[in-house]
mmCIF file of C-alpha atoms and ligand atoms in Angstrom:
data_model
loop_
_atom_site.group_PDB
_atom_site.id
_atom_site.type_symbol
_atom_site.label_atom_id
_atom_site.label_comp_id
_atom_site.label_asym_id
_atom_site.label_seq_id
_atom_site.Cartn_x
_atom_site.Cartn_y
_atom_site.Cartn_z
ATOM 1 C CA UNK U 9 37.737 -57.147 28.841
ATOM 2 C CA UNK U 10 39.264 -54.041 27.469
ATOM 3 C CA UNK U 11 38.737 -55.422 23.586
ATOM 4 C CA UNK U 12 37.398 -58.451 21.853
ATOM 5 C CA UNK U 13 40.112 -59.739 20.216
ATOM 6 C CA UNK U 14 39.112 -61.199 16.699
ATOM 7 C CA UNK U 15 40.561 -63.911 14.600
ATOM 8 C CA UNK U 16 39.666 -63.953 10.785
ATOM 9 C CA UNK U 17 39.553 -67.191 9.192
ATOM 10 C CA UNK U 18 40.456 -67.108 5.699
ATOM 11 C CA UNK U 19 41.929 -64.185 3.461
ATOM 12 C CA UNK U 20 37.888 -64.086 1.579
ATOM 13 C CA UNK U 21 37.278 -60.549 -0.473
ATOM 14 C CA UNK U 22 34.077 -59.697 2.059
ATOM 15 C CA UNK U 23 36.703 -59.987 5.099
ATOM 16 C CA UNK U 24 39.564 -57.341 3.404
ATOM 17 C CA UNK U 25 36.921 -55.206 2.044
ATOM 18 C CA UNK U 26 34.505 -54.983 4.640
ATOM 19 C CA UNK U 27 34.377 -56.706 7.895
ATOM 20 C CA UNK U 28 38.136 -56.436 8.492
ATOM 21 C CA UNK U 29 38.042 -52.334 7.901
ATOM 22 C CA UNK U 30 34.998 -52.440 10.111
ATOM 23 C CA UNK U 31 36.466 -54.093 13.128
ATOM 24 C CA UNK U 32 39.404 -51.614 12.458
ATOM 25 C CA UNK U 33 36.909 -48.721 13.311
ATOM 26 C CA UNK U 34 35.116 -49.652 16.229
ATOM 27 C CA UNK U 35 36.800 -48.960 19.627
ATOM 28 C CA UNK U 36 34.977 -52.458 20.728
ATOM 29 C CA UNK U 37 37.256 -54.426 18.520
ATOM 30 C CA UNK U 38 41.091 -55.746 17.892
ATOM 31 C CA UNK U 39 41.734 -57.652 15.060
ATOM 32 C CA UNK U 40 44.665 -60.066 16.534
ATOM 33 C CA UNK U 41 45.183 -63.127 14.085
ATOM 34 C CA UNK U 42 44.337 -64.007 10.499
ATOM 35 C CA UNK U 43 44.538 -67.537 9.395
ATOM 36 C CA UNK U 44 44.490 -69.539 5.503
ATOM 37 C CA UNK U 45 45.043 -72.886 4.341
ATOM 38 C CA UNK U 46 48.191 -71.263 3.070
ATOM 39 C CA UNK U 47 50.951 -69.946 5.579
ATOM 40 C CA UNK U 48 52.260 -67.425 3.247
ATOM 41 C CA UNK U 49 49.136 -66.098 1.746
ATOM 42 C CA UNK U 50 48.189 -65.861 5.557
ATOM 43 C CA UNK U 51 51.190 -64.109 6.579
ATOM 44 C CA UNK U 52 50.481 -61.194 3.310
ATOM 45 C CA UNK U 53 47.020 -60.798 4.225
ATOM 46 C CA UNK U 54 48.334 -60.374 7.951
ATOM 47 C CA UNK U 55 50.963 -57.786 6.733
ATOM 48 C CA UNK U 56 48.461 -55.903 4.205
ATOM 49 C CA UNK U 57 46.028 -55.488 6.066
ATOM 50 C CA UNK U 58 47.918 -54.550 9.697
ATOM 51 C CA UNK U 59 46.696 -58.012 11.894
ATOM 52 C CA UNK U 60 49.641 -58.951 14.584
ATOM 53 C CA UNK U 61 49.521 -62.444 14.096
ATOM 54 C CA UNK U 62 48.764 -64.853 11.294
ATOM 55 C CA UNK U 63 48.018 -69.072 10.491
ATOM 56 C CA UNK U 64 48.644 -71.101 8.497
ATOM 57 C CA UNK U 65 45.538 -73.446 8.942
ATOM 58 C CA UNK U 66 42.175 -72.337 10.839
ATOM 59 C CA UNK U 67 42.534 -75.257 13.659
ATOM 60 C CA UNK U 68 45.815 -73.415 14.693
ATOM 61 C CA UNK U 69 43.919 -70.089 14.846
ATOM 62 C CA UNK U 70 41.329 -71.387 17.201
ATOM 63 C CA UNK U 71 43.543 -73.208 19.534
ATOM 64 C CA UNK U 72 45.163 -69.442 20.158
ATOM 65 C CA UNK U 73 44.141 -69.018 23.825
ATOM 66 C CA UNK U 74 44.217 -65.112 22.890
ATOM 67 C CA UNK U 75 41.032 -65.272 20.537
ATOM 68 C CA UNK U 76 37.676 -64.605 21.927
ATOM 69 C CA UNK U 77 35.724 -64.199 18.918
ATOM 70 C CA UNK U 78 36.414 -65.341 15.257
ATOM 71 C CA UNK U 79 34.406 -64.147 12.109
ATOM 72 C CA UNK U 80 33.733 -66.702 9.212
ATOM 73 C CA UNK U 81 33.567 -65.394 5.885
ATOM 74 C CA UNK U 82 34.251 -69.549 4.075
ATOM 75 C CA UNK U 83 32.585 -70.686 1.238
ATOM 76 C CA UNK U 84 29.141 -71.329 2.050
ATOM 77 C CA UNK U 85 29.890 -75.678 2.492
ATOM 78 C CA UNK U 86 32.684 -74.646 5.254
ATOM 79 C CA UNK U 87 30.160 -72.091 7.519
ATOM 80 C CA UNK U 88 28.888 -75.629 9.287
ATOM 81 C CA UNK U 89 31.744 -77.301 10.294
ATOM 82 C CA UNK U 90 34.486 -74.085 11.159
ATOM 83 C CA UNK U 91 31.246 -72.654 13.258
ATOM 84 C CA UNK U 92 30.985 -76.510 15.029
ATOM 85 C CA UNK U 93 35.134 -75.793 15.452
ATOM 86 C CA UNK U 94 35.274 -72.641 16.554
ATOM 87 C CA UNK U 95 32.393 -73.519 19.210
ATOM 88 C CA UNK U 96 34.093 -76.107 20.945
ATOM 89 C CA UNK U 97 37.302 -74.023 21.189
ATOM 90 C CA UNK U 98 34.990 -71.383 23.345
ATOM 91 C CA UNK U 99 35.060 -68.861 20.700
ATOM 92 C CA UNK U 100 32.266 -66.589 19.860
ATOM 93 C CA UNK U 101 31.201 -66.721 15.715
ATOM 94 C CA UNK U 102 30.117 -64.336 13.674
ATOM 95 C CA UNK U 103 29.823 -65.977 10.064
ATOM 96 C CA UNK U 104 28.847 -65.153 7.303
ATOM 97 C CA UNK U 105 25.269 -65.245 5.009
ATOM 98 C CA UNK U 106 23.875 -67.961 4.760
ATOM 99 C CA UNK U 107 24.440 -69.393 7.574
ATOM 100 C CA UNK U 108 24.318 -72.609 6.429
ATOM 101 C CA UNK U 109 23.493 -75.272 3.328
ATOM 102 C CA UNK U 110 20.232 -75.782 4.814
ATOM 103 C CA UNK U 111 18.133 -76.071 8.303
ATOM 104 C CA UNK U 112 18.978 -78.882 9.890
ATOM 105 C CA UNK U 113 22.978 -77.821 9.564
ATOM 106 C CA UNK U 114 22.061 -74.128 11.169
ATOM 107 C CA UNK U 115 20.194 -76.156 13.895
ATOM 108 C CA UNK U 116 23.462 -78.574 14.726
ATOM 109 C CA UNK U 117 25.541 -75.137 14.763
ATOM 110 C CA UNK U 118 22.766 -73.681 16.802
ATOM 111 C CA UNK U 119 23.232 -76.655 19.241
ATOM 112 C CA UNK U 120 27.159 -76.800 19.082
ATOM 113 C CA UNK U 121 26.875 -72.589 20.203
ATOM 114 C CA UNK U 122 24.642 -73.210 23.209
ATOM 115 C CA UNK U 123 26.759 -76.440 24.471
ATOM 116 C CA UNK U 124 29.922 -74.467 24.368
ATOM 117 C CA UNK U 125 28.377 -71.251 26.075
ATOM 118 C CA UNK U 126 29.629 -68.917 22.887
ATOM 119 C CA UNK U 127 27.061 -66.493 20.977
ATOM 120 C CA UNK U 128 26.668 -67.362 17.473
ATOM 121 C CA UNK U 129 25.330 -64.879 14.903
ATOM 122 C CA UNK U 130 24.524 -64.564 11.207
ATOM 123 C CA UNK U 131 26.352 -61.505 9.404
ATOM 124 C CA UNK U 132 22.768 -60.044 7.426
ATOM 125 C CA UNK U 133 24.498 -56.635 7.911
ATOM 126 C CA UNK U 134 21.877 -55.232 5.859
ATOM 127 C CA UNK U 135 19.230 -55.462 8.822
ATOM 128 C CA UNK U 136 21.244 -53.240 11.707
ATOM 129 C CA UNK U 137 20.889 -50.216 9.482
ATOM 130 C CA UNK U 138 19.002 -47.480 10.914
ATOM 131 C CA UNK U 139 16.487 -47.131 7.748
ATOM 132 C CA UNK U 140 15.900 -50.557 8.121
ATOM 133 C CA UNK U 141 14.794 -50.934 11.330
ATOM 134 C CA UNK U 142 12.706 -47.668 10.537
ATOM 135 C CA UNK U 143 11.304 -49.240 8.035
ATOM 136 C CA UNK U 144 10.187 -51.947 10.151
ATOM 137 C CA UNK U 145 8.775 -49.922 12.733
ATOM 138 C CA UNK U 146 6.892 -47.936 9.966
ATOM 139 C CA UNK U 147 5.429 -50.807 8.491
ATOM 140 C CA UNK U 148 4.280 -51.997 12.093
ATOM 141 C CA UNK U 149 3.008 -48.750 12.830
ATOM 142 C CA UNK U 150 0.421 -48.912 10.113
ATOM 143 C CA UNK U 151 2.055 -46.261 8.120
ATOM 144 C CA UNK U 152 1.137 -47.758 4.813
ATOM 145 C CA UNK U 153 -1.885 -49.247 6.049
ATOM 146 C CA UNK U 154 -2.045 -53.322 6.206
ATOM 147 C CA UNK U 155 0.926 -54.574 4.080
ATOM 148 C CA UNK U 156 -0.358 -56.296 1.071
ATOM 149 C CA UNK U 157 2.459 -56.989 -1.552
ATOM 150 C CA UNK U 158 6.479 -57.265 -1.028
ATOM 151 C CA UNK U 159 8.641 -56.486 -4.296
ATOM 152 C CA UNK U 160 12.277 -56.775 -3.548
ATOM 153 C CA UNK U 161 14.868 -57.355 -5.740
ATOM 154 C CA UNK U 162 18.700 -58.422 -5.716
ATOM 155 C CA UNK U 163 20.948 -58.808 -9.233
ATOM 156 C CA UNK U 164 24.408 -58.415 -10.415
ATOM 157 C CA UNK U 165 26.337 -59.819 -13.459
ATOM 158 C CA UNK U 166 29.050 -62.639 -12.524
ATOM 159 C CA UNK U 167 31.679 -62.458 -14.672
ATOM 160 C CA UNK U 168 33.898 -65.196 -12.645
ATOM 161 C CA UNK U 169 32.739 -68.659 -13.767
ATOM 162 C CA UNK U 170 35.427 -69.697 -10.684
ATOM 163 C CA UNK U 171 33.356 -68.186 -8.327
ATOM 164 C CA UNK U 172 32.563 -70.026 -5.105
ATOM 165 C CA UNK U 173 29.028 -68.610 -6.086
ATOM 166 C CA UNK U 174 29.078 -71.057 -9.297
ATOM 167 C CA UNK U 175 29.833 -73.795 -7.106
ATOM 168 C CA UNK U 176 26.706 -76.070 -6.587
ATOM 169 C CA UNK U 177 29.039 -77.894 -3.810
ATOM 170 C CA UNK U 178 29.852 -75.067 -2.211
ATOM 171 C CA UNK U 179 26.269 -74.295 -2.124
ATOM 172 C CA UNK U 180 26.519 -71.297 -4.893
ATOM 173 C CA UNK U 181 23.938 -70.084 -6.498
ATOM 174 C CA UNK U 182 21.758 -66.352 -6.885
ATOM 175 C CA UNK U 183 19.494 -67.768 -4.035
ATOM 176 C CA UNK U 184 22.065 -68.554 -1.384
ATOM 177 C CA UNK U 185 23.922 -65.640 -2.346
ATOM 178 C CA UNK U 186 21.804 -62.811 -2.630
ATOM 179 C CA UNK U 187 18.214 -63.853 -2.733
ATOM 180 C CA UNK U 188 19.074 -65.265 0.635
ATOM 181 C CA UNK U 189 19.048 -61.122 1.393
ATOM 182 C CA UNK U 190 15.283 -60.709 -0.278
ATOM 183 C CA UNK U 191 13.877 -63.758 1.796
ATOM 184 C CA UNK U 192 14.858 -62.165 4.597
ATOM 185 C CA UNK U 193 13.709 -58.979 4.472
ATOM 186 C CA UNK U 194 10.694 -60.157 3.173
ATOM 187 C CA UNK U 195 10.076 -62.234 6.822
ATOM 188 C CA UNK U 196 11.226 -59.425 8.601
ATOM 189 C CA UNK U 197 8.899 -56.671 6.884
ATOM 190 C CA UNK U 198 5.826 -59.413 7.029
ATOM 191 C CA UNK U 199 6.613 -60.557 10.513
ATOM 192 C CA UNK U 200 5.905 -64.049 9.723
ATOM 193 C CA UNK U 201 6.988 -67.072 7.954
ATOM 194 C CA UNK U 202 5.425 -67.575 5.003
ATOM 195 C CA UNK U 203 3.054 -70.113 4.759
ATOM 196 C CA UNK U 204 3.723 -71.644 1.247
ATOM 197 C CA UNK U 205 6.188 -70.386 -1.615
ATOM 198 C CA UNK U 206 7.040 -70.906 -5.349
ATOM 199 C CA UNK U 207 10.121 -70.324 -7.484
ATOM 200 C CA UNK U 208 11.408 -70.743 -11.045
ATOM 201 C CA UNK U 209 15.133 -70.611 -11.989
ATOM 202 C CA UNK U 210 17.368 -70.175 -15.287
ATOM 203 C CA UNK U 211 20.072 -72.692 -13.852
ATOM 204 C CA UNK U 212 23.644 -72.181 -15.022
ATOM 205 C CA UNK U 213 25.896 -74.669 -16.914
ATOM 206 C CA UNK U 214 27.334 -75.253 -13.414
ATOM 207 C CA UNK U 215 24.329 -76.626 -11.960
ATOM 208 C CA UNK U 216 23.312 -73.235 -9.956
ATOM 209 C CA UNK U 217 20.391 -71.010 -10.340
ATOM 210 C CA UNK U 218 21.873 -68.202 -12.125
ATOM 211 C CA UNK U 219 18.888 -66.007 -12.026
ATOM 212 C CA UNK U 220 15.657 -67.144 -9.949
ATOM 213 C CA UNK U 221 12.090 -65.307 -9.402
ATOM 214 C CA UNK U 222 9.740 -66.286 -6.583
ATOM 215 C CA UNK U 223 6.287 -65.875 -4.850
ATOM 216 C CA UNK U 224 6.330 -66.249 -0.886
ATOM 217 C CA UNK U 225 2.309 -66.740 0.254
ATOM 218 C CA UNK U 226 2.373 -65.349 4.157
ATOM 219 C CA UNK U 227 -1.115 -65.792 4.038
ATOM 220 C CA UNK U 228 -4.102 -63.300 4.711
ATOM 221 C CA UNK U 229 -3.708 -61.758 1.974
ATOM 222 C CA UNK U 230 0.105 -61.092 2.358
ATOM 223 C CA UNK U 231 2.495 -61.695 -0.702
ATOM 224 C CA UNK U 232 6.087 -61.125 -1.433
ATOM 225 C CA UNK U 233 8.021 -61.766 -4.386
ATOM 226 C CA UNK U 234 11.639 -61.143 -5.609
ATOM 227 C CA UNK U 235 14.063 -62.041 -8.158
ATOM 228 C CA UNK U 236 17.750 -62.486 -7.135
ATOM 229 C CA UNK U 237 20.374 -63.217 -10.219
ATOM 230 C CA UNK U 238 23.873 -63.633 -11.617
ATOM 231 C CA UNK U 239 23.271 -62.535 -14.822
ATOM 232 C CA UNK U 240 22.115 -59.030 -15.519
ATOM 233 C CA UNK U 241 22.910 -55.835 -13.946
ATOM 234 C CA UNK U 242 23.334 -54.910 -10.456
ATOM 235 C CA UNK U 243 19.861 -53.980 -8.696
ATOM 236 C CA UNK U 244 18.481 -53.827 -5.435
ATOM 237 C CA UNK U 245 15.271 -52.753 -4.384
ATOM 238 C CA UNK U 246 12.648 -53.056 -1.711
ATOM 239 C CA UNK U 247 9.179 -52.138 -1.729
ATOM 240 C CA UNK U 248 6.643 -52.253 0.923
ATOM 241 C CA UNK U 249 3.467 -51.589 -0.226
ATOM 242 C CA UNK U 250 0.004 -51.328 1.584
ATOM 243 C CA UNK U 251 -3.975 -50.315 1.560
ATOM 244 C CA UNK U 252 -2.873 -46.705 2.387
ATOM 245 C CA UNK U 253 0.469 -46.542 0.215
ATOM 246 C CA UNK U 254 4.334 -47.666 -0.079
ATOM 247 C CA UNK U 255 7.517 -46.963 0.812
ATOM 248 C CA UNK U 256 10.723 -47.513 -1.344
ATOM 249 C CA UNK U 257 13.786 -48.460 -0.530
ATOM 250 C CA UNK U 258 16.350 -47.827 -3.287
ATOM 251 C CA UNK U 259 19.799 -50.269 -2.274
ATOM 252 C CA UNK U 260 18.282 -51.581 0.480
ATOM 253 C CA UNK U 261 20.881 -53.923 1.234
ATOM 254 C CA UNK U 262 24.037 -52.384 1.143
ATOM 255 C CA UNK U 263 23.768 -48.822 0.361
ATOM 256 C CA UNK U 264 27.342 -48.414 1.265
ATOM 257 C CA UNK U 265 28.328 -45.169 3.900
ATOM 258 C CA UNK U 266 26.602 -42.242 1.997
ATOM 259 C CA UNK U 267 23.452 -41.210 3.101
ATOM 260 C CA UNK U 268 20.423 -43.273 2.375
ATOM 261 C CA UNK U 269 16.924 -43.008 1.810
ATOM 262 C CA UNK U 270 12.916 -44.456 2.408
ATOM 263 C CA UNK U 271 10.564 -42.662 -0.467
ATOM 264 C CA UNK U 272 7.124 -42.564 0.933
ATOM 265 C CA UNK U 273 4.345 -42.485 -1.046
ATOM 266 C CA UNK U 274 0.276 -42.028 -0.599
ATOM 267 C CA UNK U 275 -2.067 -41.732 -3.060
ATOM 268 C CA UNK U 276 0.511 -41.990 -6.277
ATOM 269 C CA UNK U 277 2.216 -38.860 -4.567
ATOM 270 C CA UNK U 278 5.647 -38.859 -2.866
ATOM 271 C CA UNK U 279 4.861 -37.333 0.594
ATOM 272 C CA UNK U 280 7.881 -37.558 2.393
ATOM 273 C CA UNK U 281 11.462 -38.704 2.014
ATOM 274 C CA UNK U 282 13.316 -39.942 4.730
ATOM 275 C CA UNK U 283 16.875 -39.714 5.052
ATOM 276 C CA UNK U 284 19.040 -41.743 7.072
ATOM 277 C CA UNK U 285 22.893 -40.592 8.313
ATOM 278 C CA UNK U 286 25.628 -43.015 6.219
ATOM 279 C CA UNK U 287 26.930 -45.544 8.520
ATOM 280 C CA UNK U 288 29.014 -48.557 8.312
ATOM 281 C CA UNK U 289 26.228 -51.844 8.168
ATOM 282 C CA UNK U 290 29.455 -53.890 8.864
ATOM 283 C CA UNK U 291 30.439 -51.744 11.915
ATOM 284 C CA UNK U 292 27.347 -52.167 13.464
ATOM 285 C CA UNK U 293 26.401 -55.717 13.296
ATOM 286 C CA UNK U 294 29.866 -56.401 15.186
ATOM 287 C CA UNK U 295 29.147 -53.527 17.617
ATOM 288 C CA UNK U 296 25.796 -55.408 17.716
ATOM 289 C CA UNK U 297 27.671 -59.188 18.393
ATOM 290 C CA UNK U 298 30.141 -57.688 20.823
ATOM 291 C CA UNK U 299 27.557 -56.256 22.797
ATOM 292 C CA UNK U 300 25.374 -59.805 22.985
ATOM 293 C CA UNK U 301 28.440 -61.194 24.152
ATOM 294 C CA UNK U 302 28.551 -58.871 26.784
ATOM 295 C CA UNK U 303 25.205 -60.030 27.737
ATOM 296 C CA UNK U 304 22.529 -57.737 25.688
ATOM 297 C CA UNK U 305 19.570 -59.009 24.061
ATOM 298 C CA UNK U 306 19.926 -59.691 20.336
ATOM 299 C CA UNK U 307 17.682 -57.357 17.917
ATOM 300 C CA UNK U 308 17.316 -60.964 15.980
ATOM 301 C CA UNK U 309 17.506 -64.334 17.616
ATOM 302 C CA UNK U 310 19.690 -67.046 15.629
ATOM 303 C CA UNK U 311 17.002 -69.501 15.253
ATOM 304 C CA UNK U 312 15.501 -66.739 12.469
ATOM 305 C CA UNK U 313 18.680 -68.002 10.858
ATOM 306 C CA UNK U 314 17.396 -71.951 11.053
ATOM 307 C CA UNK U 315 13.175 -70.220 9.400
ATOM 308 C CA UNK U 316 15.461 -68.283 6.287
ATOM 309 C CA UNK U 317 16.996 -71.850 5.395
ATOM 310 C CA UNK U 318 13.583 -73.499 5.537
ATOM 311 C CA UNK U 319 12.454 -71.083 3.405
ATOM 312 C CA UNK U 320 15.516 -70.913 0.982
ATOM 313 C CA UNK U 321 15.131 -74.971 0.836
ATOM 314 C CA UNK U 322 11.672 -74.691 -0.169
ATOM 315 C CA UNK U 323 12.314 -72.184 -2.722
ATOM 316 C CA UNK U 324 14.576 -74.486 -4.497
ATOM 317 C CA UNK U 325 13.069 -77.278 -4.161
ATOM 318 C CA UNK U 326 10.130 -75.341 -5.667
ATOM 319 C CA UNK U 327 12.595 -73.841 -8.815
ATOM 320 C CA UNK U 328 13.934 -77.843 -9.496
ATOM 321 C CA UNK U 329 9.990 -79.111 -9.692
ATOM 322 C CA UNK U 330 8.973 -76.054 -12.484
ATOM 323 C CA UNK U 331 7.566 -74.131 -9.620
ATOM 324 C CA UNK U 332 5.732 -76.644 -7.510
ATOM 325 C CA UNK U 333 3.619 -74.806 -5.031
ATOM 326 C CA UNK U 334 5.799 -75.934 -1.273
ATOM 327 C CA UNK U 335 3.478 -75.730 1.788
ATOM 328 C CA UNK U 336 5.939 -74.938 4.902
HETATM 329 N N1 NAP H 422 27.636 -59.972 4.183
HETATM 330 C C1 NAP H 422 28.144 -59.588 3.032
HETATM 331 O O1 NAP H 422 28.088 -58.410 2.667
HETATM 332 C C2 NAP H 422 28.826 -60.589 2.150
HETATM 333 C C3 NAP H 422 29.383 -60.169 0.943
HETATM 334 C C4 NAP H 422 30.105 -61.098 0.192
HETATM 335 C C5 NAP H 422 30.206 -62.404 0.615
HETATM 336 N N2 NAP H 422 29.604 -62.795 1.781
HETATM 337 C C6 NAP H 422 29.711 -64.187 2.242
HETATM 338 O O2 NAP H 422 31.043 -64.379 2.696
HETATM 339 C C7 NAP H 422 31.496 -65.675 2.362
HETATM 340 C C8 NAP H 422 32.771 -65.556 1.533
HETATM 341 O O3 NAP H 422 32.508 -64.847 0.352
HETATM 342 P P1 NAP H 422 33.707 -64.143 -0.481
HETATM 343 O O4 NAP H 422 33.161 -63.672 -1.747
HETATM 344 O O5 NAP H 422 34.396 -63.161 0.385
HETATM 345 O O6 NAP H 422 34.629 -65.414 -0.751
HETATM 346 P P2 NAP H 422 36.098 -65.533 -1.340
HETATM 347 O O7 NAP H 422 36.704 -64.203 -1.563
HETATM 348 O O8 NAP H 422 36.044 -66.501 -2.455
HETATM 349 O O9 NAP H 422 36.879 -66.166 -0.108
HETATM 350 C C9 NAP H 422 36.570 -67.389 0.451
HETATM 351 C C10 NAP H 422 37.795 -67.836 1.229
HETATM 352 O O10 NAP H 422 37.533 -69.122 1.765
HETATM 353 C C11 NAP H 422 38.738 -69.845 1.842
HETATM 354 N N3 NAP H 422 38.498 -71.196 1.344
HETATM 355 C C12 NAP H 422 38.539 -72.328 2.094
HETATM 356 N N4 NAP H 422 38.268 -73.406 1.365
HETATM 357 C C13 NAP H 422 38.045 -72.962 0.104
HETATM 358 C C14 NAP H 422 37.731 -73.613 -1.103
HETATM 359 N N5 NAP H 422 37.580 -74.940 -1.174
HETATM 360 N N6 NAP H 422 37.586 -72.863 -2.199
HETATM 361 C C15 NAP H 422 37.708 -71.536 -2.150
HETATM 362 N N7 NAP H 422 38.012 -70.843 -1.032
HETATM 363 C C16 NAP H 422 38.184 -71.564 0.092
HETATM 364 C C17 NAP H 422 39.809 -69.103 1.032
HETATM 365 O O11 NAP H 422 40.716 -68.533 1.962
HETATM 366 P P3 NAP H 422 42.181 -69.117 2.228
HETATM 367 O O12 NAP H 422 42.704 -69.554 0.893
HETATM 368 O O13 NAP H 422 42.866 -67.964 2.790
HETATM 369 O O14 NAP H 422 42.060 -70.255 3.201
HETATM 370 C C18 NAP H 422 39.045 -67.981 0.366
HETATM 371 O O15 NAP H 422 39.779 -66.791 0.325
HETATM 372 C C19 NAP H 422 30.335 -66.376 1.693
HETATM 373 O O16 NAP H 422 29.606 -67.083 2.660
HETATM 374 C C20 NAP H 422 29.491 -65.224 1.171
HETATM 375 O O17 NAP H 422 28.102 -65.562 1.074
HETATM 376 C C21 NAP H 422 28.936 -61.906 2.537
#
């Protein structure tokens, strides 16, 4: 195969400001068709944005013989049953965070993937970046010592009451939008699934936690705990910290293409900063798809996808009972 040759289903603001662009750059990638529920607003997007071929309905997109792999960027209610779609026409999916409304529909997609022989992946772009994955390995290595406390953080102010965000039937909300980003990096950093969480949310007039803080218990001493929110803002932060010291990752989720940074600290004092080369986080984690299709092993299996539901589920189920403690 000389290119994988994308489809795009819907015209969605991540998929002309990011992933589209992305898939532009990489020499791994041509972006053949785009598709809406509207035949003209597919058609503009098409022209805009330099795609060959455009539909008006997503069905008609994925009976194109030409498509091998489509990207999902739908409301958050949609991700099931376009994934389920897209499967059984034999294409590959990369859609978008979160993968799903909750576990049991990421296991179903999971399922519908391996029947139909196509690779299925979650687009947390956040975790190909290089200072990531250094991270990671630092915090394995012992760097820091043994990792004691978490802190991450993830807030912006939403101005758009339309949002699909302030949609609890679209399954809006800070925690499926962005918190969904803290929970994960807080599994990945502690290795583990926690063992027990809390949460307590400010819920907005639309029936969505607006702003939400919570406590994730991965046991033996291990603790993380992050606040995600609509409504102050924008913030993102990780912190790792251990017995011997911490490292800090300012925008640790999307620092965008400039060059980025871990602060390491011991004893109170900043020892070392390490900096990272600016790359594309989109870029990568389609470089990263293609090449699983092609028969690589994934840096992240998709059944992490099905543990950062459970976890997500728990949380809220935790923020709608005043911060019940939820053993997992
Ligand atoms: N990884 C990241 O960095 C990142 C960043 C932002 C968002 N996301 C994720 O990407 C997804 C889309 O987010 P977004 O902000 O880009 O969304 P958006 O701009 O609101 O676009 C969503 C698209 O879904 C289609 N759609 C189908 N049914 C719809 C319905 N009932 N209501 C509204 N739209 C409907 C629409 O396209 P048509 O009208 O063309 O059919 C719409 O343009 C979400 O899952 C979100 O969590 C990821």
């Amino acid at each position: 195969m000389d290119k994988f040759r994308w489809g795009i289903l819907s015209t969605a603001n991540i998929g002309r400001k990011a992933m589209i662009p992305a898939l532009k750059k990489t020499p791994m990638a041509e972006v053949l068709a785009a598709a809406s529920r509207d035949g003209d607003k597919a058609k503009t997007f098409a022209e805009e944005l330099g795609i060959p071929k455009s539909y008006g309905s997503y069905q008609a997109l994925l009976e194109d013989p030409e498509i091998d792999a489509v990207y999902i960027p739908l409301p958050n209610h949609l991700h099931k049953e376009w994934t389920i779609r897209a499967a059984q026409a034999g294409k590959h999916i990369l859609c978008e965070k979160p993968l799903a409304l909750n576990a049991a529909e990421c296991e179903t997609m999971i399922a519908a993937a391996n029947e139909n022989g196509v690779i299925l992946m979650e687009s947390f772009m956040y975790r190909y970046h290089p200072r990531i994955l250094a991270a990671a390995e630092m915090v394995r290595s012992g760097k820091i010592g043994t990792l004691k406390t978490i802190e991450t953080g993830f807030t912006f102010f939403m101005h758009n009451r339309d949002d699909i965000r302030m949609k609890s039937e679209m399954g809006g909300g800070a925690l499926m939008d962005v918190g969904c980003y803290c929970v994960n990096i807080s599994r990945l950093m502690a290795g583990r699934k926690p063992v027990a969480v809390q949460a307590q949310a400010v819920w907005a007039p639309t029936g969505v936690d607006g702003q939400l803080v919570s406590i994730l218990d991965f046991g033996e001493g291990l603790y993380a705990h992050f606040d995600c929110a609509f409504n102050q803002s924008s913030r993102q932060h990780c912190i790792l910290a251990g017995t011997g010291g911490y490292l800090s990752i300012p925008q640790a989720f999307n620092p965008g293409e400039k060059r980025s940074v871990i602060q390491e600290v011991m004893g109170g004092k900043t020892v070392q900063v390490h900096e990272f080369e600016g790359v594309d986080e989109y870029v990568l984690i389609a470089e990263q798809f293609m090449h699983t299709i092609q028969g690589e092993e994934p840096i992240y299996l998709i059944e992490d996808s099905i543990i950062n539901m459970q976890v997500i589920e728990a949380l809220l189920e935790s923020a709608r009972n005043d911060g019940q403690l939820i053993n997992l």
